[in-house]
mmCIF file with all atom_site columns, C-alpha atoms in Angstrom:
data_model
loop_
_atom_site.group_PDB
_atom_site.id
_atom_site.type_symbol
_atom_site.label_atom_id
_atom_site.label_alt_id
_atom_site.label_comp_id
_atom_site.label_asym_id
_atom_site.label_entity_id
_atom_site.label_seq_id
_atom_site.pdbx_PDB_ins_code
_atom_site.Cartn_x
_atom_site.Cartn_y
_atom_site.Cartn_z
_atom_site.occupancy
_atom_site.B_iso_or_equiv
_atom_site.pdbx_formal_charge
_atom_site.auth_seq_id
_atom_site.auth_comp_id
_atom_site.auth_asym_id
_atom_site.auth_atom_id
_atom_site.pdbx_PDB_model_num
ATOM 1   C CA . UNK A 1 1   ? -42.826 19.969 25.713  1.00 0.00 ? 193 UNK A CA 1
ATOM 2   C CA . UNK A 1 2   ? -41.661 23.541 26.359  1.00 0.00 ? 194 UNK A CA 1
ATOM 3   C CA . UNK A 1 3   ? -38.057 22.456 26.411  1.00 0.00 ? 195 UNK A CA 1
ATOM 4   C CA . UNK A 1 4   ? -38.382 20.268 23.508  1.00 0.00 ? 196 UNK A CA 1
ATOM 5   C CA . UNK A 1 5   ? -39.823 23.022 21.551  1.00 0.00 ? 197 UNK A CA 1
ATOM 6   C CA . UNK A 1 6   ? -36.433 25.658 22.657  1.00 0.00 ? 198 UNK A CA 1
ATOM 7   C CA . UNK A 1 7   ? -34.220 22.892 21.830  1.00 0.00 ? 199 UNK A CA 1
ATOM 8   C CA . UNK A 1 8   ? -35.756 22.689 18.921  1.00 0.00 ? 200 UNK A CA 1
ATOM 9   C CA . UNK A 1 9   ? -35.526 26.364 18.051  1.00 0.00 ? 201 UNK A CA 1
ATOM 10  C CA . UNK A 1 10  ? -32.087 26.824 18.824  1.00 0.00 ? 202 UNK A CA 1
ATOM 11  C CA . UNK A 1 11  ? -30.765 24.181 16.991  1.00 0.00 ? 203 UNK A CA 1
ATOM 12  C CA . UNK A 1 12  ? -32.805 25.066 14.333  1.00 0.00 ? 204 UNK A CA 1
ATOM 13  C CA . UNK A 1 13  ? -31.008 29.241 14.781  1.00 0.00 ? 205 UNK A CA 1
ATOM 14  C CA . UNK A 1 14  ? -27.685 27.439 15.334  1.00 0.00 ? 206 UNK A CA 1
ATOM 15  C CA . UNK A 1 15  ? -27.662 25.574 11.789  1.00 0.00 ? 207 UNK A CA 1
ATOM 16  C CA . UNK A 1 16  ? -28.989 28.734 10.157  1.00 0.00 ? 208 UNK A CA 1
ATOM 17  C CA . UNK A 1 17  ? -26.779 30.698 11.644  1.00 0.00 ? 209 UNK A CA 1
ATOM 18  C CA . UNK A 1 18  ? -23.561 28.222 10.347  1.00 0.00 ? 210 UNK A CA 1
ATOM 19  C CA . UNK A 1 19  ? -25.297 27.817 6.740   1.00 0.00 ? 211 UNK A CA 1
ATOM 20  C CA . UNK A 1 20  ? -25.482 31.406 6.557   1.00 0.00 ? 212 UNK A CA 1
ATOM 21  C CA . UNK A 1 21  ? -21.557 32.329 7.411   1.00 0.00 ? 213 UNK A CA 1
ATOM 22  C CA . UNK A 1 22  ? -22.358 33.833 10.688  1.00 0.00 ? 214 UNK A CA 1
ATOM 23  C CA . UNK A 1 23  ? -22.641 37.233 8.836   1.00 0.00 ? 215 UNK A CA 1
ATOM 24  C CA . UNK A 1 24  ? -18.959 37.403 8.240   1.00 0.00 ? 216 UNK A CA 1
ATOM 25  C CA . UNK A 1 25  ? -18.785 39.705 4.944   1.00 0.00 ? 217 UNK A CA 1
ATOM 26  C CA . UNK A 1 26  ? -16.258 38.541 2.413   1.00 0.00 ? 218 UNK A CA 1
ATOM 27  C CA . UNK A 1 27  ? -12.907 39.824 1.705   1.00 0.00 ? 219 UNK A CA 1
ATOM 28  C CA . UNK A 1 28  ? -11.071 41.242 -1.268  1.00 0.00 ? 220 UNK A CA 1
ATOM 29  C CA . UNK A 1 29  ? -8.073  39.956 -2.458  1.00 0.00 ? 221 UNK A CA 1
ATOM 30  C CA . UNK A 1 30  ? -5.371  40.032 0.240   1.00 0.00 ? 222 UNK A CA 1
ATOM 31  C CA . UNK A 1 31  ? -1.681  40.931 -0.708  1.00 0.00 ? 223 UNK A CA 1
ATOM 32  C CA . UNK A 1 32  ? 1.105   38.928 1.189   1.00 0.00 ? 224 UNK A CA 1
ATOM 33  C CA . UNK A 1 33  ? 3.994   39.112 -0.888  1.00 0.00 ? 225 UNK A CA 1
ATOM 34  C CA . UNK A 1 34  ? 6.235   36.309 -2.964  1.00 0.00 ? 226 UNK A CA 1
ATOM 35  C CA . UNK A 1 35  ? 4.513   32.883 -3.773  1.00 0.00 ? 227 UNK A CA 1
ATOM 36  C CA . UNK A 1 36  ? 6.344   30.147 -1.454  1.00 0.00 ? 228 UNK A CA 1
ATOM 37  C CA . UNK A 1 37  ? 8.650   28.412 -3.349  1.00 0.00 ? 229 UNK A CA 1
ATOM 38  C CA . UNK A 1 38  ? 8.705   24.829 -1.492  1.00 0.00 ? 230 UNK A CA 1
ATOM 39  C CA . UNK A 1 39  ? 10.690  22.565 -0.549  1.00 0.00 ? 231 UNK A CA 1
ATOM 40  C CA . UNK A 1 40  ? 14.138  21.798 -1.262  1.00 0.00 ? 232 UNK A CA 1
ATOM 41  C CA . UNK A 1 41  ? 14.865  17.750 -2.276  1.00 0.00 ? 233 UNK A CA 1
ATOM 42  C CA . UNK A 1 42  ? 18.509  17.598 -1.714  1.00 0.00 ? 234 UNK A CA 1
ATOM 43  C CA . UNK A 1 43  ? 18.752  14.394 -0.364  1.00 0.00 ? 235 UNK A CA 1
ATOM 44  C CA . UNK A 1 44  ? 16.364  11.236 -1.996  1.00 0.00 ? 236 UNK A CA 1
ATOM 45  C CA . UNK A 1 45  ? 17.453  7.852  -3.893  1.00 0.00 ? 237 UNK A CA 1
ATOM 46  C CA . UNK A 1 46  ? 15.828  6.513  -6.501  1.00 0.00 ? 238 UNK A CA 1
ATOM 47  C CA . UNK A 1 47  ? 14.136  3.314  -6.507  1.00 0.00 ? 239 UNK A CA 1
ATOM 48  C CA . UNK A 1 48  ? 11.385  1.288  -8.952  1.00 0.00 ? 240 UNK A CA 1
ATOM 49  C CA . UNK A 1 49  ? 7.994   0.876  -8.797  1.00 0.00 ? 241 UNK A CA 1
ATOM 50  C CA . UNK A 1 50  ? 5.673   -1.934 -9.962  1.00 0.00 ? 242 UNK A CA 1
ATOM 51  C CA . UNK A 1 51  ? 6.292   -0.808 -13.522 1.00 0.00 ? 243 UNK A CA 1
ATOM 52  C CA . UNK A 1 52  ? 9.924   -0.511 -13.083 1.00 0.00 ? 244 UNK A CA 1
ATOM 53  C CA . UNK A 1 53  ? 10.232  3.371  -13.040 1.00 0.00 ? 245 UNK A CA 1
ATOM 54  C CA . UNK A 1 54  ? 12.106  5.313  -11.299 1.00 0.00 ? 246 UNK A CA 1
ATOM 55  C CA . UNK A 1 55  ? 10.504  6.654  -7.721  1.00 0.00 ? 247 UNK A CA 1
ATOM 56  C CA . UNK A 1 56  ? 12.352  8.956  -5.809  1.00 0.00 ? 248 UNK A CA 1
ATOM 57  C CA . UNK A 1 57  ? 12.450  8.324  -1.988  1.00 0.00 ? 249 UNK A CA 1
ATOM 58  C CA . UNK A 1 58  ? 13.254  11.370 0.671   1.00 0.00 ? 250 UNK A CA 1
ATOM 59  C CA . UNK A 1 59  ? 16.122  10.744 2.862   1.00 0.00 ? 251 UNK A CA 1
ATOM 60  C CA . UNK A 1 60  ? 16.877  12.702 6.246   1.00 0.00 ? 252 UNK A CA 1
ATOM 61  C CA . UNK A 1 61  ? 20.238  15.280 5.907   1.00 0.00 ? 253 UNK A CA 1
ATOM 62  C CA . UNK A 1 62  ? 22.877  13.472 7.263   1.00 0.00 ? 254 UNK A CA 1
ATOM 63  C CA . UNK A 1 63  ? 26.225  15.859 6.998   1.00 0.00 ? 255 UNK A CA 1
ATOM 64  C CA . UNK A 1 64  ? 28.722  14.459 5.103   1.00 0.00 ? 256 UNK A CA 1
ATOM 65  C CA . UNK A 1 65  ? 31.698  15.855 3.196   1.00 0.00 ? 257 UNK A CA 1
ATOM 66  C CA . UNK A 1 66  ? 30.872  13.743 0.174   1.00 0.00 ? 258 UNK A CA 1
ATOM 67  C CA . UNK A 1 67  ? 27.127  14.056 -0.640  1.00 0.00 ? 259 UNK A CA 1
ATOM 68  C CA . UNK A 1 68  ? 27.619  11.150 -3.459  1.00 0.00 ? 260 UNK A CA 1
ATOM 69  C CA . UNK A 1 69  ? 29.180  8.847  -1.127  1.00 0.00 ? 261 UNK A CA 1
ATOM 70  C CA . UNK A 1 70  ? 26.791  9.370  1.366   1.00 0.00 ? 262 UNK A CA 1
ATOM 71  C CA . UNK A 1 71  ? 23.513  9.037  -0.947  1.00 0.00 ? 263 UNK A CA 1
ATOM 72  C CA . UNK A 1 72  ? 24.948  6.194  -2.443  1.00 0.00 ? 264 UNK A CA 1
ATOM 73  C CA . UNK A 1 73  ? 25.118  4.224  0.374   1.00 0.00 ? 265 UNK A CA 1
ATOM 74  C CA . UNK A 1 74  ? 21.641  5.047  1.849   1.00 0.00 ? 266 UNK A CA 1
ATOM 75  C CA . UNK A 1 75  ? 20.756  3.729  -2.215  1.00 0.00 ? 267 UNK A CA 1
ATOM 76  C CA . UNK A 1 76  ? 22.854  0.514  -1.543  1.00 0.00 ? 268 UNK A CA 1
ATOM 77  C CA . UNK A 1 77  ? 20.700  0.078  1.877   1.00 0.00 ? 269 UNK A CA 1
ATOM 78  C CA . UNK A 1 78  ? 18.058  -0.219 -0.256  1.00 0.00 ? 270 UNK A CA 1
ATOM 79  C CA . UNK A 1 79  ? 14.455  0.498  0.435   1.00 0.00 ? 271 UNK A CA 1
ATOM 80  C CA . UNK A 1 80  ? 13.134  0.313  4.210   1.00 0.00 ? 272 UNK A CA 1
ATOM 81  C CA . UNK A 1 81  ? 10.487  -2.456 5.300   1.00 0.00 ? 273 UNK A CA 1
ATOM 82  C CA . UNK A 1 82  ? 7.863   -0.203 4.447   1.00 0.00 ? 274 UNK A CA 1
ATOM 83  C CA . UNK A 1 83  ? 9.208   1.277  1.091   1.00 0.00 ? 275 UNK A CA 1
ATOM 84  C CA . UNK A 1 84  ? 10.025  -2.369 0.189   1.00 0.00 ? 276 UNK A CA 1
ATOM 85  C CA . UNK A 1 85  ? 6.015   -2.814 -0.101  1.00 0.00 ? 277 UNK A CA 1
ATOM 86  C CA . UNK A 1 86  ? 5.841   -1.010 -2.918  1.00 0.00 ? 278 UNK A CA 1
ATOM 87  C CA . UNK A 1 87  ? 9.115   -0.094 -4.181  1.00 0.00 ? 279 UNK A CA 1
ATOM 88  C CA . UNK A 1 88  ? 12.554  -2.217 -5.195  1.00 0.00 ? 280 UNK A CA 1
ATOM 89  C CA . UNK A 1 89  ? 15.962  -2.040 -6.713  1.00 0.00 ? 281 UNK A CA 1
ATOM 90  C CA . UNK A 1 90  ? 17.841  -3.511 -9.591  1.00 0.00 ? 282 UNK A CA 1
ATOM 91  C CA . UNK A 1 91  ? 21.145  -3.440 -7.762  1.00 0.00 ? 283 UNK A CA 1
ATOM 92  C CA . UNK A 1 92  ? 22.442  -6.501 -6.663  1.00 0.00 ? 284 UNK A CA 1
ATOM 93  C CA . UNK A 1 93  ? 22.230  -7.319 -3.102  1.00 0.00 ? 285 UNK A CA 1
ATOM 94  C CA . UNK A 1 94  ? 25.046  -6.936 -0.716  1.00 0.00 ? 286 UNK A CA 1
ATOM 95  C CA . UNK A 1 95  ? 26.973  -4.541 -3.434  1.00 0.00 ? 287 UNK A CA 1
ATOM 96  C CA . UNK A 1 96  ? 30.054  -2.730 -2.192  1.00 0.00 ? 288 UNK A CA 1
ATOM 97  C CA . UNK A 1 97  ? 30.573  1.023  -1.535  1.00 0.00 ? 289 UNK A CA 1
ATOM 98  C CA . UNK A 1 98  ? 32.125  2.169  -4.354  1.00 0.00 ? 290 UNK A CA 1
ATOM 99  C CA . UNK A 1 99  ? 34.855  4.709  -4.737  1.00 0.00 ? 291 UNK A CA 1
ATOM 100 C CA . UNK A 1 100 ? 33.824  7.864  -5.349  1.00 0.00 ? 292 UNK A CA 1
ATOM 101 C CA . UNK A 1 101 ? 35.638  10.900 -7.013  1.00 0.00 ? 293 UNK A CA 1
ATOM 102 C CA . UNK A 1 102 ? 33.678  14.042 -7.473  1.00 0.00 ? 294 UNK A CA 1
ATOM 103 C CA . UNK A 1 103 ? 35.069  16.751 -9.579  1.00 0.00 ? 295 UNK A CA 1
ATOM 104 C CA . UNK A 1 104 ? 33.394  20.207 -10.769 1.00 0.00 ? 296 UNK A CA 1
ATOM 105 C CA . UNK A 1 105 ? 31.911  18.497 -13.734 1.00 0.00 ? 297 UNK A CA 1
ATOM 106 C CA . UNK A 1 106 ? 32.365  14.592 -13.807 1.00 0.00 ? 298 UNK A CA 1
ATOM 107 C CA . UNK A 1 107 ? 31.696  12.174 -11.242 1.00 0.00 ? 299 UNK A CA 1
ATOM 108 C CA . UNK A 1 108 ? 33.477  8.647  -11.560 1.00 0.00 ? 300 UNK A CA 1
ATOM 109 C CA . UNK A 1 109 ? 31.836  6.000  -9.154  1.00 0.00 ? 301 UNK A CA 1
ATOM 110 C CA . UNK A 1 110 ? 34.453  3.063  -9.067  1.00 0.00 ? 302 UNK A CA 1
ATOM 111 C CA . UNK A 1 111 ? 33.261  -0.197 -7.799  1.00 0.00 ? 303 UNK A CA 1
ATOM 112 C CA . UNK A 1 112 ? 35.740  -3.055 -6.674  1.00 0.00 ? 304 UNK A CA 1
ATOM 113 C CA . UNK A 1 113 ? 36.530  -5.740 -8.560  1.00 0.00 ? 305 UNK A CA 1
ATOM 114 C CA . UNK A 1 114 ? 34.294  -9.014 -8.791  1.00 0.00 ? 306 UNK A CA 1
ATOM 115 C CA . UNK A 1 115 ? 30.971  -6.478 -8.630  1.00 0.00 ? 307 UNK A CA 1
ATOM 116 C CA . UNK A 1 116 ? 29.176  -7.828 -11.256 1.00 0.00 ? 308 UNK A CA 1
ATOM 117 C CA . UNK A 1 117 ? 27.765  -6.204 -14.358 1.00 0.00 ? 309 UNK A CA 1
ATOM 118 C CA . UNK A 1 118 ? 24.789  -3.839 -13.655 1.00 0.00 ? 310 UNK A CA 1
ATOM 119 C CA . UNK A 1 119 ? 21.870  -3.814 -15.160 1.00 0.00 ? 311 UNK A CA 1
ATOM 120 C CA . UNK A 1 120 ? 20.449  -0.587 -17.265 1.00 0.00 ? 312 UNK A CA 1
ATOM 121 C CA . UNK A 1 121 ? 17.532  0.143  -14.359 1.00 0.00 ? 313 UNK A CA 1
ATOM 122 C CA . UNK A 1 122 ? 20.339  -0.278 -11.550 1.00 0.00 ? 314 UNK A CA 1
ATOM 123 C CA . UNK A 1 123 ? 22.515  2.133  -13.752 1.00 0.00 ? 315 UNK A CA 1
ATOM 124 C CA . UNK A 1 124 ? 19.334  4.295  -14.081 1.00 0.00 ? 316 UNK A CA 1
ATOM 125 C CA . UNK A 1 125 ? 18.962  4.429  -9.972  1.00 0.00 ? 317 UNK A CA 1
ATOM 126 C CA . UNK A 1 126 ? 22.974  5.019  -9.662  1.00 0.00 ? 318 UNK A CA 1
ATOM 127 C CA . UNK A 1 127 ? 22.683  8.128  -12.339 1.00 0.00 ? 319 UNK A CA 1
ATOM 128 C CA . UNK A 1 128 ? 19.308  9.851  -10.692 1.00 0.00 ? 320 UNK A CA 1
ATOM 129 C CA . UNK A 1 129 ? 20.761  9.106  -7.397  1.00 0.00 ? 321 UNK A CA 1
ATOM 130 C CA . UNK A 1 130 ? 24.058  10.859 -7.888  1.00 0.00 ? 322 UNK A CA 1
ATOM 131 C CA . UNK A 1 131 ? 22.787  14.006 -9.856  1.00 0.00 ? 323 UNK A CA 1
ATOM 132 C CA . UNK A 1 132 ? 20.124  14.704 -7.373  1.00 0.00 ? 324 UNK A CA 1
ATOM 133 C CA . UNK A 1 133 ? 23.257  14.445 -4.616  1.00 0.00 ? 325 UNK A CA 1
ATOM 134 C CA . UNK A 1 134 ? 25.265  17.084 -6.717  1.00 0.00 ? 326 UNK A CA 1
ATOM 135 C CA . UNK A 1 135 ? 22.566  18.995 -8.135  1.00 0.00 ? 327 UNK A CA 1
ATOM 136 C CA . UNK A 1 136 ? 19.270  19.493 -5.709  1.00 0.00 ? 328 UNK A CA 1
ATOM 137 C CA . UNK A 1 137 ? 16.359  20.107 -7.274  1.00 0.00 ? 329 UNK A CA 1
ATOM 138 C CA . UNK A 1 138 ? 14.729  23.197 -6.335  1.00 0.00 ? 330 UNK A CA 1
ATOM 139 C CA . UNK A 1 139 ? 11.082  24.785 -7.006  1.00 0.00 ? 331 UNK A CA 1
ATOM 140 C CA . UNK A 1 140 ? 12.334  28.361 -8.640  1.00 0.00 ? 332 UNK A CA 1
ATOM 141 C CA . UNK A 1 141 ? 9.977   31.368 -8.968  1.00 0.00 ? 333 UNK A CA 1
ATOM 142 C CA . UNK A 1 142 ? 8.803   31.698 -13.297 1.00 0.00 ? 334 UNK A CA 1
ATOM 143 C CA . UNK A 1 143 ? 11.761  34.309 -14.835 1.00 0.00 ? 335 UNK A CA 1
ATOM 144 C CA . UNK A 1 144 ? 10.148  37.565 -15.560 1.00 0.00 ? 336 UNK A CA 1
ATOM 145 C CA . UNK A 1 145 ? 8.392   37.666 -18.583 1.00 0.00 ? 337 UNK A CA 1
ATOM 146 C CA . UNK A 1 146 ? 10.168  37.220 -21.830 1.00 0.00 ? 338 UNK A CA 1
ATOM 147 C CA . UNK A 1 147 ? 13.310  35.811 -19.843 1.00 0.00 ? 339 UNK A CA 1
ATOM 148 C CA . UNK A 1 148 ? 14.684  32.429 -20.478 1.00 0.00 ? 340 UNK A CA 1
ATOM 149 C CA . UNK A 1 149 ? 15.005  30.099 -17.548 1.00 0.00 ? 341 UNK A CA 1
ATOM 150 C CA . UNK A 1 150 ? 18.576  29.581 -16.255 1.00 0.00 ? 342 UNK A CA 1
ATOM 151 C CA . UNK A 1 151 ? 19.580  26.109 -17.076 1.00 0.00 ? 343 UNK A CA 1
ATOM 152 C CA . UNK A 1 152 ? 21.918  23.628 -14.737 1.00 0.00 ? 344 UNK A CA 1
ATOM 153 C CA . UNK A 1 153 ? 23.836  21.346 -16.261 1.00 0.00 ? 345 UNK A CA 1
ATOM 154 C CA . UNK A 1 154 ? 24.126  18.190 -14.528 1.00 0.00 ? 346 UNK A CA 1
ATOM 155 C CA . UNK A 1 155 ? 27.340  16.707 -14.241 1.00 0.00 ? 347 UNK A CA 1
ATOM 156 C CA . UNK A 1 156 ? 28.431  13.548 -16.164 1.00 0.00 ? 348 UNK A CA 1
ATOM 157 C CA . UNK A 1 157 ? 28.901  10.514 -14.673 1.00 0.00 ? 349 UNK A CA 1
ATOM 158 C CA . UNK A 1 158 ? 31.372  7.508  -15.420 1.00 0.00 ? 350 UNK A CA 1
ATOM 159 C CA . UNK A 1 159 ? 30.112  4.270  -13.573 1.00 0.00 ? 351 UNK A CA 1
ATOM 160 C CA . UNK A 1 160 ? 33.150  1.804  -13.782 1.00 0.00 ? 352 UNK A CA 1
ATOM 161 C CA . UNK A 1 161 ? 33.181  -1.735 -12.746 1.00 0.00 ? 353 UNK A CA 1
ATOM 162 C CA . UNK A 1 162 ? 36.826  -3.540 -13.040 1.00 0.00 ? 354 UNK A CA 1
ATOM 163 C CA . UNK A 1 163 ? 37.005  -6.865 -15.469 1.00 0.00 ? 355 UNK A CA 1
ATOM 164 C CA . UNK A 1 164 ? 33.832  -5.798 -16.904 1.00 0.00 ? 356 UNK A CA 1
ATOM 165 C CA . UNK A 1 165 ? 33.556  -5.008 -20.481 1.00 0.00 ? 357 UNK A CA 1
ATOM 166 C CA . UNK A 1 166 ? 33.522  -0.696 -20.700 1.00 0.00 ? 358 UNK A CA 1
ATOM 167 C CA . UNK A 1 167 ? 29.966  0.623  -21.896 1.00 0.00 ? 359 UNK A CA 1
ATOM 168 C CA . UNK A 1 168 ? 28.595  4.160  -21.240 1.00 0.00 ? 360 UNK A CA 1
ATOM 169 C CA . UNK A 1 169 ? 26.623  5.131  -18.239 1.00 0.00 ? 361 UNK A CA 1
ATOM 170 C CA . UNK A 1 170 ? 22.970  5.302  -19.840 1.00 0.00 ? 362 UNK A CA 1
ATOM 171 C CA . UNK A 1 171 ? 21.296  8.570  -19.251 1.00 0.00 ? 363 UNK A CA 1
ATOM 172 C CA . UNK A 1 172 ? 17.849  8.339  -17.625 1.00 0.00 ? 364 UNK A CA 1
ATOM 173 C CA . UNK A 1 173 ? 15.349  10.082 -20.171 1.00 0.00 ? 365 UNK A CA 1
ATOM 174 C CA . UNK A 1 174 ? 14.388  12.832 -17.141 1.00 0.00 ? 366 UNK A CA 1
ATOM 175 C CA . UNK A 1 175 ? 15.122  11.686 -13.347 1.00 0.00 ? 367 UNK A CA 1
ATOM 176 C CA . UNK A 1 176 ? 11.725  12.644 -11.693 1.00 0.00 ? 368 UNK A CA 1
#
């Protein structure tokens, strides 16, 4: 009974002493310099989700002289097993690596001839794809106050498929 009675009791001290805080007194505000700025997505494709919108998917940093070429191919892979759960892509299966020509302010992507006509959403996942491989999105810190924020200007981007009938690239409304 005695040692029924002193479990009791320190159990009892124990969970009073952890509702309590255990007497730590609280702290002031603590200075530790810039706000973190996150991560860096440099390297993603875009796929769709159930509602056919785009989804951008991380991809490991492979080096590569050509950035484009090489995030357009991991795009034409398409999604993995477990992306392909919930994700998909409007590009036609087995679609060849196109040619790719980067310059400091327009891309062309060139595919081969018989590639047939892509739709707007495979367009859509080309165009996100390829600015994100030029132009890496990147948390900035706010300007100071009354500064504008610098703008980037994406570069444009001429998707060309021979024997097809010429129609502009369609620009996403905002690649997430």
């Amino acid at each position: 009974m005695r040692r029924r009675a002193g479990a009791l009791t320190v159990t009892a001290a124990a969970l009073l002493c952890l509702s309590s805080g255990c007497g730590v007194p609280p702290s002031g505000v603590v200075e530790v310099g810039e706000p973190a700025t996150g991560m860096t997505l440099s390297k993603a494709v875009y796929f769709l989700d159930a509602e056919s919108s785009l989804h951008a998917v991380a991809r490991p940093e492979i080096p590569d002289t050509n950035p484009v070429a090489a995030a357009v191919r991991e795009l034409l892979a398409g999604p993995t097993p477990t992306e392909s759960e919930y994700l998909t892509t409007a590009l036609p299966p087995d679609l060849s690596q196109p040619e790719i020509t980067v310059g400091t302010a327009t891309i062309l992507i060139r595919f081969p001839t018989g590639t047939p006509r892509l739709t707007t959403a495979a367009l859509h996942q080309l165009t996100c794809t390829t600015t994100l491989a030029t132009h890496p999105t990147r948390p900035r810190p706010a300007p100071p106050s009354g500064a504008a924020a610098p703008q980037q200007t994406p570069p444009t981007i001429h998707i060309t498929i021979p024997n097809t009938p010429p129609h502009p690239t369609p620009t996403p409304p905002t690649c997430p």
